[in-house]
């Protein structure tokens, strides 16, 4: 009987999203040619491999969408190849006007580079079928190294992304690596960034912005390339503002005594969960004895939006 009792499953940690200030700070810490990577993560919710495999022809500015058709991957020997995005399906993501302008500016400043790689498997084919399946694909990548080559994710993470995190004050050096360049000795800082602050956090932030704006979970699931909306909810339900409030209001209507007057919803929430204003500026104004009406609204990220109406 004892052996049939299983320990409870560990609760997955909630997805983390960055604030706009953090996103801007990390973006500013990257080289100019790599800043578009942040825009792709924030503006389209791309995974890192999808961003590195994105081509200029994937942008349909007339229709206002970006087609996510491939990702850039590497096998255990470090050999690159193209494959379908995770889930083995392509998708189209809405392209905002601001991101379109940034993308066009990037194309002008850093021309795309033609890259030819095998499809799905870098191993040499052994049959005619494998030869057709692994036929090389050529695309014009928009993200390339300063030497005009396709990006290797480990080098990019260590030499670009983690340095940008450090410049933004998110991580600190944990040591240094000594490199010998001919007669020169270079000491390069080493960083250990937590997984939650790697490129995927941009995808989480994209989801949080969409849900906080009231976007449909079904639409967001399609744009992220999830198999079902349930996957989206499992990852990002905590980003939805006022989750459960509409259901509570409806149930309150069912259970309310018809002989008693209706209690305004805002008054009910205030009575149940009173909050003390924490904004120092508002407190300062209040101490000055100004006549005003102050309204507080908690945001989905735990901040406090304040509206002051002077009487």
CSV table of N, CA and C in Angstrom, one decimal, residues 80-158:
chain,number,residue,atom,x,y,z
A,80,UNK,N,24.9,23.2,-38.0
A,80,UNK,CA,23.6,23.9,-38.1
A,80,UNK,C,22.8,23.3,-39.2
A,81,UNK,N,21.5,23.5,-39.1
A,81,UNK,CA,20.5,23.0,-40.1
A,81,UNK,C,19.2,23.8,-39.9
A,82,UNK,N,18.4,23.8,-40.9
A,82,UNK,CA,17.0,24.4,-40.8
A,82,UNK,C,16.0,23.3,-40.5
A,83,UNK,N,14.9,23.6,-39.8
A,83,UNK,CA,13.8,22.7,-39.6
A,83,UNK,C,12.6,23.5,-39.3
A,84,UNK,N,11.4,22.8,-39.3
A,84,UNK,CA,10.2,23.5,-39.0
A,84,UNK,C,10.2,24.0,-37.6
A,85,UNK,N,9.4,25.0,-37.3
A,85,UNK,CA,9.4,25.5,-35.9
A,85,UNK,C,8.9,24.4,-34.9
A,86,UNK,N,9.0,24.6,-33.7
A,86,UNK,CA,8.6,23.6,-32.7
A,86,UNK,C,7.1,23.3,-32.9
A,87,UNK,N,6.8,22.0,-32.8
A,87,UNK,CA,5.4,21.6,-33.1
A,87,UNK,C,5.3,21.2,-34.5
A,88,UNK,N,6.3,21.4,-35.3
A,88,UNK,CA,6.4,21.0,-36.8
A,88,UNK,C,5.3,21.6,-37.6
A,89,UNK,N,5.0,22.9,-37.3
A,89,UNK,CA,4.0,23.6,-38.1
A,89,UNK,C,4.4,25.1,-38.2
A,90,UNK,N,4.1,25.7,-39.3
A,90,UNK,CA,4.4,27.1,-39.6
A,90,UNK,C,3.2,27.9,-39.0
A,91,UNK,N,3.4,29.3,-38.9
A,91,UNK,CA,2.3,30.1,-38.5
A,91,UNK,C,2.6,31.5,-39.0
A,92,UNK,N,1.6,32.4,-38.9
A,92,UNK,CA,1.7,33.8,-39.3
A,92,UNK,C,1.3,34.6,-38.1
A,93,UNK,N,2.2,35.6,-37.8
A,93,UNK,CA,2.0,36.5,-36.6
A,93,UNK,C,1.8,37.9,-37.1
A,94,UNK,N,0.8,38.6,-36.5
A,94,UNK,CA,0.5,40.0,-36.9
A,94,UNK,C,1.8,40.8,-36.7
A,95,UNK,N,2.0,41.7,-37.6
A,95,UNK,CA,3.2,42.6,-37.6
A,95,UNK,C,2.7,44.0,-37.3
A,96,UNK,N,3.1,44.6,-36.1
A,96,UNK,CA,2.7,45.9,-35.8
A,96,UNK,C,3.4,47.0,-36.6
A,97,UNK,N,2.9,48.1,-36.8
A,97,UNK,CA,3.4,49.2,-37.6
A,97,UNK,C,4.8,49.6,-37.1
A,98,UNK,N,5.0,49.7,-35.8
A,98,UNK,CA,6.3,50.1,-35.2
A,98,UNK,C,7.3,49.1,-35.5
A,99,UNK,N,7.0,47.8,-35.3
A,99,UNK,CA,8.0,46.7,-35.6
A,99,UNK,C,8.3,46.7,-37.1
A,100,UNK,N,7.4,47.0,-37.9
A,100,UNK,CA,7.6,47.0,-39.4
A,100,UNK,C,8.7,48.1,-39.7
A,101,UNK,N,8.5,49.3,-39.1
A,101,UNK,CA,9.5,50.3,-39.3
A,101,UNK,C,10.9,49.9,-38.8
A,102,UNK,N,11.0,49.3,-37.7
A,102,UNK,CA,12.3,48.9,-37.1
A,102,UNK,C,12.9,47.8,-38.0
A,103,UNK,N,12.1,46.9,-38.5
A,103,UNK,CA,12.6,45.8,-39.4
A,103,UNK,C,13.1,46.4,-40.7
A,104,UNK,N,12.4,47.4,-41.3
A,104,UNK,CA,12.8,48.0,-42.6
A,104,UNK,C,14.1,48.8,-42.4
A,105,UNK,N,14.2,49.5,-41.2
A,105,UNK,CA,15.4,50.2,-40.9
A,105,UNK,C,16.6,49.3,-40.7
A,106,UNK,N,16.4,48.1,-40.1
A,106,UNK,CA,17.4,47.1,-39.9
A,106,UNK,C,17.9,46.5,-41.3
A,107,UNK,N,16.9,46.3,-42.2
A,107,UNK,CA,17.3,45.7,-43.5
A,107,UNK,C,18.1,46.7,-44.3
A,108,UNK,N,17.9,48.0,-44.2
A,108,UNK,CA,18.7,49.0,-44.9
A,108,UNK,C,20.1,49.1,-44.3
A,109,UNK,N,20.2,49.0,-43.0
A,109,UNK,CA,21.5,49.2,-42.3
A,109,UNK,C,22.3,48.0,-42.4
A,110,UNK,N,21.7,46.8,-42.2
A,110,UNK,CA,22.4,45.5,-42.1
A,110,UNK,C,21.8,44.6,-43.2
A,111,UNK,N,22.2,44.7,-44.4
A,111,UNK,CA,21.6,43.8,-45.5
A,111,UNK,C,21.6,42.4,-45.1
A,112,UNK,N,20.5,41.7,-45.5
A,112,UNK,CA,20.4,40.3,-45.2
A,112,UNK,C,21.5,39.4,-45.9
A,113,UNK,N,21.8,38.3,-45.3
A,113,UNK,CA,22.9,37.5,-45.9
A,113,UNK,C,22.3,36.1,-46.3
A,114,UNK,N,22.6,35.7,-47.5
A,114,UNK,CA,22.1,34.4,-48.0
A,114,UNK,C,22.8,33.3,-47.3
A,115,UNK,N,22.0,32.3,-46.9
A,115,UNK,CA,22.6,31.2,-46.1
A,115,UNK,C,21.9,29.9,-46.6
A,116,UNK,N,22.8,28.9,-46.9
A,116,UNK,CA,22.3,27.6,-47.4
A,116,UNK,C,22.7,26.6,-46.4
A,117,UNK,N,21.6,25.9,-45.9
A,117,UNK,CA,21.8,24.8,-44.9
A,117,UNK,C,20.9,23.6,-45.2
A,118,UNK,N,21.3,22.4,-44.8
A,118,UNK,CA,20.4,21.3,-45.0
A,118,UNK,C,19.1,21.4,-44.2
A,119,UNK,N,18.1,20.8,-44.7
A,119,UNK,CA,16.8,20.8,-44.1
A,119,UNK,C,16.6,19.6,-43.2
A,120,UNK,N,16.4,19.9,-41.9
A,120,UNK,CA,16.0,18.9,-40.9
A,120,UNK,C,17.1,18.0,-40.4
A,121,UNK,N,18.1,17.7,-41.1
A,121,UNK,CA,19.1,16.8,-40.7
A,121,UNK,C,20.5,17.1,-41.4
A,122,UNK,N,21.5,17.4,-40.6
A,122,UNK,CA,22.8,17.7,-41.3
A,122,UNK,C,23.6,16.5,-41.7
A,123,UNK,N,23.1,15.3,-41.3
A,123,UNK,CA,23.9,14.1,-41.7
A,123,UNK,C,23.7,13.9,-43.3
A,124,UNK,N,24.8,13.3,-43.8
A,124,UNK,CA,24.7,13.1,-45.3
A,124,UNK,C,23.6,12.0,-45.6
A,125,UNK,N,22.8,12.2,-46.6
A,125,UNK,CA,21.8,11.2,-46.9
A,125,UNK,C,22.3,9.9,-47.4
A,126,UNK,N,21.6,8.9,-47.0
A,126,UNK,CA,22.0,7.5,-47.5
A,126,UNK,C,21.0,6.9,-48.4
A,127,UNK,N,19.9,7.5,-48.6
A,127,UNK,CA,18.9,7.0,-49.6
A,127,UNK,C,18.4,8.2,-50.4
A,128,UNK,N,17.6,7.8,-51.5
A,128,UNK,CA,17.1,8.9,-52.3
A,128,UNK,C,16.0,9.7,-51.6
A,129,UNK,N,15.2,9.0,-50.7
A,129,UNK,CA,14.2,9.7,-49.9
A,129,UNK,C,14.9,10.7,-49.0
A,130,UNK,N,15.9,10.2,-48.3
A,130,UNK,CA,16.6,11.1,-47.3
A,130,UNK,C,17.2,12.3,-48.1
A,131,UNK,N,17.7,12.1,-49.3
A,131,UNK,CA,18.3,13.1,-50.1
A,131,UNK,C,17.3,14.2,-50.4
A,132,UNK,N,16.0,13.8,-50.7
A,132,UNK,CA,15.0,14.7,-51.0
A,132,UNK,C,14.5,15.5,-49.7
A,133,UNK,N,14.5,14.7,-48.6
A,133,UNK,CA,14.1,15.3,-47.4
A,133,UNK,C,15.1,16.3,-46.8
A,134,UNK,N,16.4,16.0,-47.1
A,134,UNK,CA,17.4,16.9,-46.5
A,134,UNK,C,18.0,17.9,-47.5
A,135,UNK,N,17.3,18.1,-48.6
A,135,UNK,CA,17.8,19.0,-49.6
A,135,UNK,C,18.0,20.4,-49.0
A,136,UNK,N,19.2,20.9,-49.2
A,136,UNK,CA,19.5,22.2,-48.7
A,136,UNK,C,18.6,23.3,-49.0
A,137,UNK,N,18.4,24.3,-48.1
A,137,UNK,CA,17.5,25.4,-48.3
A,137,UNK,C,18.3,26.7,-48.2
A,138,UNK,N,18.0,27.6,-49.1
A,138,UNK,CA,18.7,28.9,-49.1
A,138,UNK,C,17.8,30.0,-48.8
A,139,UNK,N,18.1,30.8,-47.7
A,139,UNK,CA,17.2,31.9,-47.3
A,139,UNK,C,18.1,33.1,-47.0
A,140,UNK,N,17.6,34.3,-47.0
A,140,UNK,CA,18.3,35.5,-46.7
A,140,UNK,C,18.0,35.9,-45.2
A,141,UNK,N,19.0,35.4,-44.4
A,141,UNK,CA,18.8,35.7,-42.9
A,141,UNK,C,19.0,37.1,-42.6
A,142,UNK,N,18.1,37.6,-41.7
A,142,UNK,CA,18.2,39.0,-41.3
A,142,UNK,C,19.1,39.2,-40.0
A,143,UNK,N,19.4,38.1,-39.3
A,143,UNK,CA,20.3,38.2,-38.2
A,143,UNK,C,21.5,37.4,-38.5
A,144,UNK,N,22.6,38.1,-38.6
A,144,UNK,CA,23.9,37.5,-38.9
A,144,UNK,C,25.0,38.1,-38.1
A,145,UNK,N,26.1,37.4,-38.0
A,145,UNK,CA,27.3,38.0,-37.2
A,145,UNK,C,27.9,39.1,-37.9
A,146,UNK,N,28.8,39.8,-37.3
A,146,UNK,CA,29.5,40.9,-37.9
A,146,UNK,C,30.4,40.5,-39.1
A,147,UNK,N,30.6,39.2,-39.2
A,147,UNK,CA,31.4,38.7,-40.4
A,147,UNK,C,30.5,38.3,-41.5
A,148,UNK,N,29.2,38.5,-41.3
A,148,UNK,CA,28.2,38.1,-42.3
A,148,UNK,C,27.8,36.6,-42.3
A,149,UNK,N,28.1,35.9,-41.2
A,149,UNK,CA,27.8,34.5,-41.1
A,149,UNK,C,26.5,34.3,-40.3
A,150,UNK,N,25.9,33.1,-40.4
A,150,UNK,CA,24.8,32.8,-39.6
A,150,UNK,C,25.3,32.7,-38.1
A,151,UNK,N,24.3,32.9,-37.2
A,151,UNK,CA,24.7,33.0,-35.8
A,151,UNK,C,24.8,31.6,-35.1
A,152,UNK,N,25.8,31.4,-34.3
A,152,UNK,CA,25.8,30.2,-33.4
A,152,UNK,C,25.4,30.6,-32.1
A,153,UNK,N,24.3,29.9,-31.6
A,153,UNK,CA,23.6,30.4,-30.4
A,153,UNK,C,24.5,30.5,-29.1
A,154,UNK,N,25.4,29.5,-29.0
A,154,UNK,CA,26.2,29.6,-27.7
A,154,UNK,C,27.1,30.8,-27.7
A,155,UNK,N,27.8,31.1,-28.8
A,155,UNK,CA,28.6,32.2,-28.9
A,155,UNK,C,27.8,33.5,-28.7
A,156,UNK,N,26.7,33.6,-29.3
A,156,UNK,CA,25.8,34.8,-29.2
A,156,UNK,C,25.3,34.9,-27.7
A,157,UNK,N,24.9,33.8,-27.1
A,157,UNK,CA,24.5,33.9,-25.7
A,157,UNK,C,25.6,34.4,-24.8
A,158,UNK,N,26.8,33.9,-25.0
A,158,UNK,CA,27.9,34.2,-24.1
A,158,UNK,C,28.5,35.6,-24.3
